[in-house]
Coordinates of C-alpha atoms and ligand atoms in Angstrom, one line a residue:
X1 CA -6.8 -10.3 -35.2
X2 CA -9.7 -9.3 -37.5
X3 CA -12.0 -8.5 -34.6
X4 CA -10.2 -5.3 -33.6
X5 CA -12.4 -2.2 -33.4
X6 CA -13.1 -0.7 -36.8
X7 CA -11.4 2.1 -38.6
X8 CA -12.0 3.2 -42.2
X9 CA -9.1 4.3 -44.4
X10 CA -11.7 5.7 -46.8
X11 CA -12.7 8.1 -44.0
X12 CA -9.1 9.3 -43.9
X13 CA -9.2 10.8 -47.4
X14 CA -10.6 14.0 -48.8
X15 CA -13.7 12.0 -49.7
X16 CA -14.6 12.7 -46.1
X17 CA -15.2 16.5 -45.9
X18 CA -14.5 16.4 -42.1
X19 CA -11.1 14.9 -42.8
X20 CA -10.4 17.4 -45.6
X21 CA -11.2 20.3 -43.2
X22 CA -9.3 19.0 -40.2
X23 CA -7.7 15.6 -40.4
X24 CA -6.8 15.6 -36.7
X25 CA -10.5 16.0 -35.6
X26 CA -10.9 12.5 -37.2
X27 CA -7.6 11.0 -36.3
X28 CA -7.5 12.1 -32.6
X29 CA -10.5 10.0 -31.4
X30 CA -9.3 7.1 -33.5
X31 CA -5.8 7.1 -31.9
X32 CA -7.3 7.7 -28.4
X33 CA -9.7 4.8 -28.7
X34 CA -7.3 2.3 -30.3
X35 CA -3.8 3.0 -31.8
X36 CA -4.1 -0.3 -33.8
X37 CA -7.5 -0.8 -35.4
X38 CA -8.7 -2.9 -38.3
X39 CA -10.3 -1.8 -41.6
X40 CA -11.9 -4.9 -42.8
X41 CA -13.0 -3.3 -46.1
X42 CA -9.5 -2.2 -47.2
X43 CA -8.0 -5.3 -45.5
X44 CA -5.4 -3.6 -43.4
X45 CA -4.5 -2.8 -39.8
X46 CA -4.7 1.0 -39.2
X47 CA -1.9 2.2 -36.9
X48 CA -2.3 5.7 -35.4
X49 CA 0.0 5.5 -32.4
X50 CA 3.6 6.8 -32.7
X51 CA 5.3 4.0 -30.9
X52 CA 3.3 1.3 -32.8
X53 CA 3.9 3.0 -36.2
X54 CA 7.6 3.5 -35.5
X55 CA 8.0 -0.2 -34.7
X56 CA 6.2 -1.4 -37.8
X57 CA 8.3 0.9 -40.1
X58 CA 11.5 -0.2 -38.4
X59 CA 10.6 -3.9 -38.7
X60 CA 12.8 -5.4 -41.5
X61 CA 10.7 -8.6 -41.5
X62 CA 8.1 -6.8 -43.7
X63 CA 7.4 -6.6 -47.4
X64 CA 6.3 -3.8 -49.8
X65 CA 5.2 -5.9 -52.9
X66 CA 1.4 -5.9 -52.7
X67 CA 1.3 -9.2 -54.6
X68 CA 2.7 -10.9 -51.5
X69 CA -0.3 -9.8 -49.3
X70 CA -3.2 -12.0 -48.4
X71 CA -6.3 -11.8 -50.7
X72 CA -8.2 -9.7 -48.1
X73 CA -5.7 -6.9 -48.3
X74 CA -7.5 -5.2 -51.1
X75 CA -5.8 -1.8 -50.9
X76 CA -2.2 -3.0 -51.1
X77 CA -3.1 -5.7 -53.7
X78 CA -4.8 -3.0 -55.8
X79 CA -1.7 -0.9 -55.5
X80 CA 0.5 -3.7 -56.7
X81 CA 1.7 -2.9 -60.2
X82 CA -0.1 -4.3 -63.2
X83 CA 3.1 -5.6 -64.7
X84 CA 3.4 -5.3 -68.4
X85 CA 3.9 -8.9 -69.8
X86 CA 7.4 -10.0 -70.4
X87 CA 9.0 -7.1 -68.5
X88 CA 11.0 -8.1 -65.3
X89 CA 9.4 -6.6 -62.2
X90 CA 12.5 -4.6 -61.3
X91 CA 12.3 -2.8 -64.7
X92 CA 8.6 -2.0 -64.3
X93 CA 8.3 -0.7 -60.7
X94 CA 10.6 1.5 -58.6
X95 CA 12.3 0.7 -55.2
X96 CA 9.1 1.9 -53.6
X97 CA 7.5 -1.5 -53.9
X98 CA 10.5 -3.7 -54.3
X99 CA 11.6 -6.1 -51.6
X100 CA 15.1 -7.4 -50.9
X101 CA 17.3 -8.5 -52.4
X102 CA 16.3 -6.3 -55.4
X103 CA 15.4 -3.3 -53.2
X104 CA 18.9 -3.3 -51.6
X105 CA 20.7 -4.0 -54.8
X106 CA 19.1 -1.0 -56.6
X107 CA 18.7 1.4 -53.7
X108 CA 22.3 1.1 -52.6
X109 CA 24.0 2.7 -55.6
X110 CA 21.1 5.1 -56.2
X111 CA 21.3 6.3 -52.6
X112 CA 25.1 6.6 -52.7
X113 CA 25.0 8.8 -55.8
X114 CA 22.0 10.8 -54.8
X115 CA 23.2 11.6 -51.3
X116 CA 26.6 12.7 -52.7
X117 CA 24.8 15.0 -55.1
X118 CA 22.6 16.5 -52.4
X119 CA 25.7 17.3 -50.4
X120 CA 27.0 19.5 -53.2
X121 CA 23.8 21.0 -54.7
X122 CA 23.0 23.8 -52.2
X123 CA 24.3 26.5 -54.6
X124 CA 22.1 25.1 -57.5
X125 CA 19.1 24.9 -55.2
X126 CA 19.6 28.5 -54.1
X127 CA 19.9 29.6 -57.7
X128 CA 16.6 27.9 -58.6
X129 CA 14.9 29.5 -55.6
X130 CA 16.3 33.0 -56.3
X131 CA 15.1 32.7 -59.9
X132 CA 11.6 31.7 -58.8
X133 CA 11.5 34.7 -56.4
X134 CA 12.9 37.1 -59.0
X135 CA 10.0 36.1 -61.4
X136 CA 7.3 37.1 -58.8
X137 CA 5.6 40.5 -59.3
X138 CA 5.1 41.6 -55.6
X139 CA 2.9 44.5 -56.5
X140 CA -0.1 42.2 -57.2
X141 CA -1.6 39.4 -55.2
X142 CA -0.2 36.1 -56.6
X143 CA -0.7 32.3 -56.2
X144 CA 2.2 31.2 -54.1
X145 CA 1.7 27.6 -55.2
X146 CA 1.9 28.2 -58.9
X147 CA 4.6 30.9 -58.7
X148 CA 6.9 29.3 -56.2
X149 CA 6.0 26.0 -54.5
X150 CA 5.3 24.0 -57.8
X151 CA 8.3 25.1 -59.9
X152 CA 11.0 25.0 -57.2
X153 CA 11.2 21.2 -56.7
X154 CA 10.9 20.3 -60.4
X155 CA 13.6 22.7 -61.4
X156 CA 15.8 21.6 -58.5
X157 CA 15.6 17.9 -59.5
X158 CA 16.0 18.8 -63.2
X159 CA 19.3 20.6 -62.3
X160 CA 20.5 17.7 -60.2
X161 CA 19.7 15.2 -63.0
X162 CA 21.3 17.4 -65.6
X163 CA 18.3 18.3 -67.7
X164 CA 19.4 20.7 -70.5
X165 CA 17.7 24.2 -70.4
X166 CA 16.2 23.6 -73.8
X167 CA 14.3 20.5 -72.5
X168 CA 13.2 22.1 -69.2
X169 CA 9.7 23.0 -70.5
X170 CA 9.1 19.4 -71.7
X171 CA 10.6 18.1 -68.5
X172 CA 8.2 20.2 -66.4
X173 CA 5.2 19.0 -68.5
X174 CA 6.2 15.3 -68.3
X175 CA 6.8 15.7 -64.6
X176 CA 3.3 17.2 -64.1
X177 CA 1.9 14.4 -66.2
X178 CA 3.5 11.5 -64.2
X179 CA 2.2 12.9 -60.9
X180 CA -1.3 11.9 -62.2
X181 CA -0.2 8.4 -61.4
X182 CA -0.7 9.2 -57.7
X183 CA -4.4 9.9 -58.3
X184 CA -6.6 6.7 -58.3
X185 CA -9.6 8.8 -59.3
X186 CA -8.0 10.2 -62.5
X187 CA -10.2 10.4 -65.7
X188 CA -9.5 8.4 -68.9
X189 CA -8.1 11.6 -70.4
X190 CA -5.7 12.0 -67.4
X191 CA -4.7 8.4 -67.7
X192 CA -3.8 9.0 -71.3
X193 CA -1.7 12.0 -70.3
X194 CA 0.0 10.0 -67.6
X195 CA 0.9 7.2 -70.1
X196 CA 2.2 9.7 -72.7
X197 CA 4.4 11.5 -70.1
X198 CA 5.7 8.3 -68.6
X199 CA 6.7 7.0 -72.1
X200 CA 8.3 10.4 -72.9
X201 CA 10.3 10.4 -69.7
X202 CA 11.3 6.7 -70.2
X203 CA 12.6 7.5 -73.7
X204 CA 14.3 10.7 -72.5
X205 CA 16.1 9.0 -69.6
X206 CA 17.2 6.1 -71.8
X207 CA 18.6 8.6 -74.3
X208 CA 20.3 10.6 -71.5
X209 CA 21.9 7.5 -70.0
X210 CA 23.4 6.6 -73.4
X211 CA 24.7 10.2 -73.9
X212 CA 26.3 10.4 -70.4
X213 CA 28.0 7.0 -71.0
X214 CA 29.5 8.5 -74.1
X215 CA 30.3 11.9 -72.6
X216 CA 29.9 12.2 -68.8
X217 CA 28.8 15.5 -67.2
X218 CA 28.5 16.9 -63.7
X219 CA 25.1 15.4 -62.9
X220 CA 23.4 12.4 -61.2
X221 CA 22.8 10.4 -64.4
X222 CA 26.6 10.6 -65.1
X223 CA 27.3 9.5 -61.5
X224 CA 25.0 6.5 -61.9
X225 CA 26.6 5.5 -65.2
X226 CA 30.0 5.7 -63.5
X227 CA 28.8 3.4 -60.7
X228 CA 27.5 0.9 -63.3
X229 CA 31.0 0.9 -64.9
X230 CA 32.5 0.2 -61.4
X231 CA 30.2 -2.8 -61.1
X232 CA 27.0 -1.6 -59.5
X233 CA 24.4 -4.2 -60.4
X234 CA 21.7 -1.9 -61.8
X235 CA 20.8 -2.0 -65.5
X236 CA 19.6 0.9 -67.6
X237 CA 15.9 0.0 -67.5
X238 CA 16.1 -0.2 -63.7
X239 CA 17.9 3.1 -63.6
X240 CA 15.3 4.8 -65.8
X241 CA 12.3 3.6 -63.8
X242 CA 14.0 4.8 -60.6
X243 CA 14.9 8.2 -62.1
X244 CA 11.2 8.6 -62.9
X245 CA 10.5 7.6 -59.2
X246 CA 12.7 10.5 -58.0
X247 CA 10.4 12.8 -59.9
X248 CA 7.1 11.3 -58.9
X249 CA 8.2 10.9 -55.3
X250 CA 9.8 14.2 -54.9
X251 CA 7.9 16.9 -56.7
X252 CA 4.4 17.1 -55.3
X253 CA 5.6 16.2 -51.8
X254 CA 8.2 18.9 -51.7
X255 CA 5.8 21.4 -53.2
X256 CA 3.5 20.6 -50.3
X257 CA 6.2 20.9 -47.7
X258 CA 7.0 24.4 -48.9
X259 CA 3.3 25.4 -49.4
X260 CA 2.2 24.0 -46.0
X261 CA 5.2 25.6 -44.3
X262 CA 4.6 29.0 -45.9
X263 CA 0.9 28.9 -44.8
X264 CA 1.8 28.0 -41.3
X265 CA 4.4 30.8 -41.0
X266 CA 1.8 33.3 -42.3
X267 CA -0.8 32.1 -39.8
X268 CA 1.8 32.2 -37.0
X269 CA 3.7 35.4 -37.4
X270 CA 5.4 34.9 -34.0
X271 CA 7.1 31.8 -35.5
X272 CA 7.9 33.6 -38.7
X273 CA 9.6 36.3 -36.6
X274 CA 11.7 33.7 -34.8
X275 CA 12.9 32.4 -38.1
X276 CA 13.8 35.9 -39.5
X277 CA 15.6 36.8 -36.2
X278 CA 17.6 33.5 -36.3
X279 CA 17.9 31.9 -39.8
X280 CA 19.7 29.0 -38.1
X281 CA 16.2 27.8 -37.1
X282 CA 15.4 26.9 -40.7
X283 CA 16.2 23.1 -40.2
X284 CA 14.1 23.0 -37.0
X285 CA 11.3 24.9 -38.8
X286 CA 11.2 22.3 -41.6
X287 CA 11.1 19.4 -39.1
X288 CA 8.2 21.1 -37.3
X289 CA 6.3 21.6 -40.6
X290 CA 6.8 18.0 -41.5
X291 CA 5.5 16.9 -38.1
X292 CA 2.6 19.3 -37.8
X293 CA 1.3 19.4 -41.4
X294 CA 3.4 16.7 -43.4
X295 CA 2.7 16.2 -47.1
X296 CA 2.1 12.4 -46.9
X297 CA -0.6 10.7 -44.7
X298 CA 0.3 7.0 -44.8
X299 CA 2.8 4.3 -45.8
X300 CA 2.2 0.6 -45.8
X301 CA 3.9 -2.7 -45.0
X302 CA 3.0 -6.4 -45.3
X303 CA 4.1 -8.6 -42.5
X304 CA 6.6 -11.3 -43.6
X305 CA 6.0 -13.3 -40.5
X306 CA 3.6 -13.4 -37.6
X307 CA 4.1 -10.5 -35.2
X308 CA 2.6 -8.3 -32.5
X309 CA 1.7 -4.7 -33.4
X310 CA 0.9 -2.7 -30.2
X311 CA 0.0 -6.0 -28.5
X312 CA -2.3 -7.0 -31.4
X313 CA -1.4 -10.2 -33.2
X314 CA -0.9 -9.7 -37.0
X315 CA -0.3 -12.7 -39.2
X316 CA 2.2 -13.0 -42.0
X317 CA 0.9 -11.6 -45.3
X318 CA -1.5 -9.2 -43.5
X319 CA -1.2 -5.5 -44.4
X320 CA -0.5 -2.7 -41.9
X321 CA -1.0 1.0 -42.7
X322 CA 0.9 3.5 -40.6
X323 CA -1.0 6.8 -40.4
X324 CA 2.0 9.1 -40.2
X325 CA -0.1 12.2 -39.7
X326 CA -1.7 10.7 -36.6
X327 CA 1.6 9.4 -35.1
X328 CA 3.2 12.8 -35.6
X329 CA 0.7 14.4 -33.1
X330 CA 0.6 11.5 -30.6
X331 CA 0.5 13.2 -27.1
X332 CA 2.3 10.3 -25.6
X333 CA 5.4 11.5 -27.5
X334 CA 4.9 15.2 -28.1
X335 CA 4.2 17.8 -25.4
X336 CA 1.8 20.3 -26.7
X337 CA 1.4 18.2 -29.8
X338 CA -1.3 20.4 -31.4
X339 CA 0.9 23.5 -31.3
X340 CA 3.2 24.6 -34.1
X341 CA 6.4 25.7 -32.4
X342 CA 9.5 25.9 -34.6
X343 CA 12.1 25.8 -31.8
X344 CA 10.4 23.1 -29.7
X345 CA 12.6 20.2 -28.8
X346 CA 10.7 17.2 -30.3
X347 CA 11.1 13.5 -31.0
X348 CA 11.8 12.9 -34.7
X349 CA 8.6 12.8 -36.8
X350 CA 7.6 9.9 -39.0
X351 CA 6.8 11.9 -42.2
X352 CA 9.5 10.2 -44.2
X353 CA 8.5 6.7 -43.1
X354 CA 11.3 4.5 -41.7
X355 CA 13.4 1.4 -41.9
X356 CA 14.9 0.3 -45.2
X357 CA 12.3 2.1 -47.3
X358 CA 12.7 5.5 -45.5
X359 CA 12.3 8.3 -48.1
X360 CA 15.5 8.4 -50.2
X361 CA 14.7 12.0 -51.1
X362 CA 14.5 13.3 -47.5
X363 CA 17.9 15.1 -47.6
X364 CA 16.9 17.0 -50.8
X365 CA 13.4 17.8 -49.5
X366 CA 14.9 19.2 -46.3
X367 CA 17.4 21.3 -48.1
X368 CA 14.8 22.7 -50.5
X369 CA 12.3 23.3 -47.7
X370 CA 14.9 25.1 -45.6
X371 CA 16.3 27.3 -48.4
X372 CA 12.8 28.1 -49.9
X373 CA 11.1 29.1 -46.7
X374 CA 13.9 31.2 -45.4
X375 CA 14.5 33.0 -48.7
X376 CA 10.8 33.5 -49.3
X377 CA 10.3 35.3 -45.9
X378 CA 13.6 37.2 -46.1
X379 CA 12.4 38.5 -49.5
X380 CA 8.8 39.2 -48.4
X381 CA 8.8 39.5 -44.6
X382 CA 5.2 40.8 -44.6
X383 CA 3.8 38.1 -46.9
X384 CA 0.2 37.4 -45.9
X385 CA -2.7 35.3 -47.0
X386 CA -5.2 37.4 -48.9
X387 CA -8.3 35.6 -47.5
X388 CA -7.1 34.1 -44.2
X389 CA -10.6 33.3 -42.9
X390 CA -11.7 31.4 -46.1
X391 CA -11.5 27.6 -46.1
X392 CA -8.1 26.8 -47.7
X393 CA -8.2 25.2 -51.1
X394 CA -6.7 21.7 -50.2
X395 CA -6.1 19.4 -53.1
X396 CA -8.3 16.3 -53.2
X397 CA -5.6 13.6 -53.8
X398 CA -6.1 10.8 -51.2
X399 CA -3.3 10.4 -48.7
X400 CA -1.5 13.6 -49.6
X401 CA -2.1 17.0 -48.0
X402 CA -1.3 20.2 -49.9
X403 CA -2.8 23.3 -51.3
X404 CA -4.3 23.7 -54.7
X405 CA -3.9 27.4 -54.5
X406 CA -2.6 29.9 -51.9
X407 CA -3.2 33.5 -52.9
X408 CA -0.9 35.9 -51.0
X409 CA 0.1 39.5 -51.0
X410 CA 3.7 40.7 -50.3
Ligands
LIG1 C1 8.7 16.5 -47.9 C2 8.9 15.8 -49.0 C3 8.7 14.3 -48.9 C4 7.9 13.5 -48.1 C5 7.0 13.9 -47.0 C6 8.2 12.1 -48.6 C7 7.6 11.0 -48.0 C8 7.9 9.7 -48.3 C9 7.4 8.5 -47.6 C10 6.4 8.5 -46.4 C11 7.9 7.4 -48.2 C12 7.7 6.0 -47.8 C13 8.7 5.6 -46.7 C14 8.3 4.3 -46.0 O1 7.5 3.5 -46.5 O2 9.0 4.0 -45.0 C15 8.8 7.9 -49.2 C16 9.5 7.1 -50.1 C17 10.2 7.5 -51.2 N1 10.4 8.8 -51.5 FE1 9.8 10.5 -50.5 N2 9.1 12.1 -49.6 C18 9.4 13.4 -49.9 C19 10.3 13.8 -50.8 C20 11.0 13.0 -51.7 C21 11.9 13.5 -52.7 C22 12.5 14.9 -52.8 C23 12.3 12.4 -53.4 C24 13.2 12.3 -54.6 C25 14.0 13.2 -55.0 C26 11.5 11.2 -52.9 C27 11.6 9.9 -53.4 C28 11.1 8.8 -52.7 C29 11.4 7.5 -53.1 C30 12.1 7.0 -54.4 C31 10.8 6.6 -52.2 C32 10.9 5.1 -52.1 C33 12.0 4.7 -51.2 C34 12.1 3.2 -50.9 O3 11.1 2.5 -51.0 O4 13.2 2.7 -50.7 N3 10.8 11.7 -51.9 N4 8.8 9.3 -49.3

């Protein structure tokens, strides 16, 4: 119903300095007052309770294509892709905003090949992380984001995709450029950079797909070409747009997982010591970082049929926004929800979303987070923030939480 108590999604962005400083000071009263509220301006229900968010995400009778939403659902409609004329939708947008049957048709082979790669890529990821650590000069203070958290995910995915060493610099630049697509407030100049990098990646992947078809290698693109040859119903243009999605979806988020995790361990030396005493805690550490300070704030669904969300009637075509960050600290589910405890037994967090759209990159993000945080603190056990009392330099990208810069001393 549209007369639910109000909530403003705009207030849940860095445009609100209080949210930027401490999102939970804003989310807590909202969740306590009403786990399902309505933002009439953005045209969406705003779900802050864990149980309610979990149910919405698991509901398969929902859509992701913003064009299917009611007119009032401004936010999801605005996010619906401006399709270039004459290009089929499946070749213009990734699985992120596709619905079945196309979503399942494309995600199935991609997931099969990607998960198999992640299972065998630990040694490559370790090499990438060791190389980033070796390049750090520990005698001087350094920016951990620029030196470590930014390069690790892009180099890891480049290695999985099979990017040649001589194209790595270009690949890093393009990857940086396409991330601008996540920023709705980008300048005209940034939009031009975004377009240039997207086109370059598009051409690069098309070229690589053709080359792998002629001469397969040990990489994900070759795996996908092999699946196509076995009959997987995904064409080259669909493959290329989804390879770009792996970059866009994976780089910034994993950078923030590593950055937020490193900061939390430096602020909580007792937790860092637990990790160093028992490296087997690395997987639990990463889950707690994702719960406590996850990189992504929200995900959205459009109801495909009338339903109840937390006892609140929601009509078909209405949009629902799950506030993952709020759900992850719901005291109804988590004892001591506001404490960062790496060996606590906790319910699974919602930071990767859920249901059929659950983050396809989660196994890679987890692997990178575990290896990166463990190796970082094994190499520099006394790593500390140079100005721990200063306000952290959070990025200002709406719906993502990560650091612009984190100056540390080994
Ligand atoms: C800590 C790191 C990451 C976080 C927090 C994260 C978070 C998310 C979230 C919340 C969604 C939406 C899920 C939903 O609506 O239910 C998503 C989807 C997605 N993510 Fe991630 N992600 C991360 C890493 C990655 C990586 C490493 C990749 C690729 C290598 C990736 C690629 C994608 C793609 C392609 C989708 C769309 C999946 C679909 O709609 O079927 N993500 N991610």
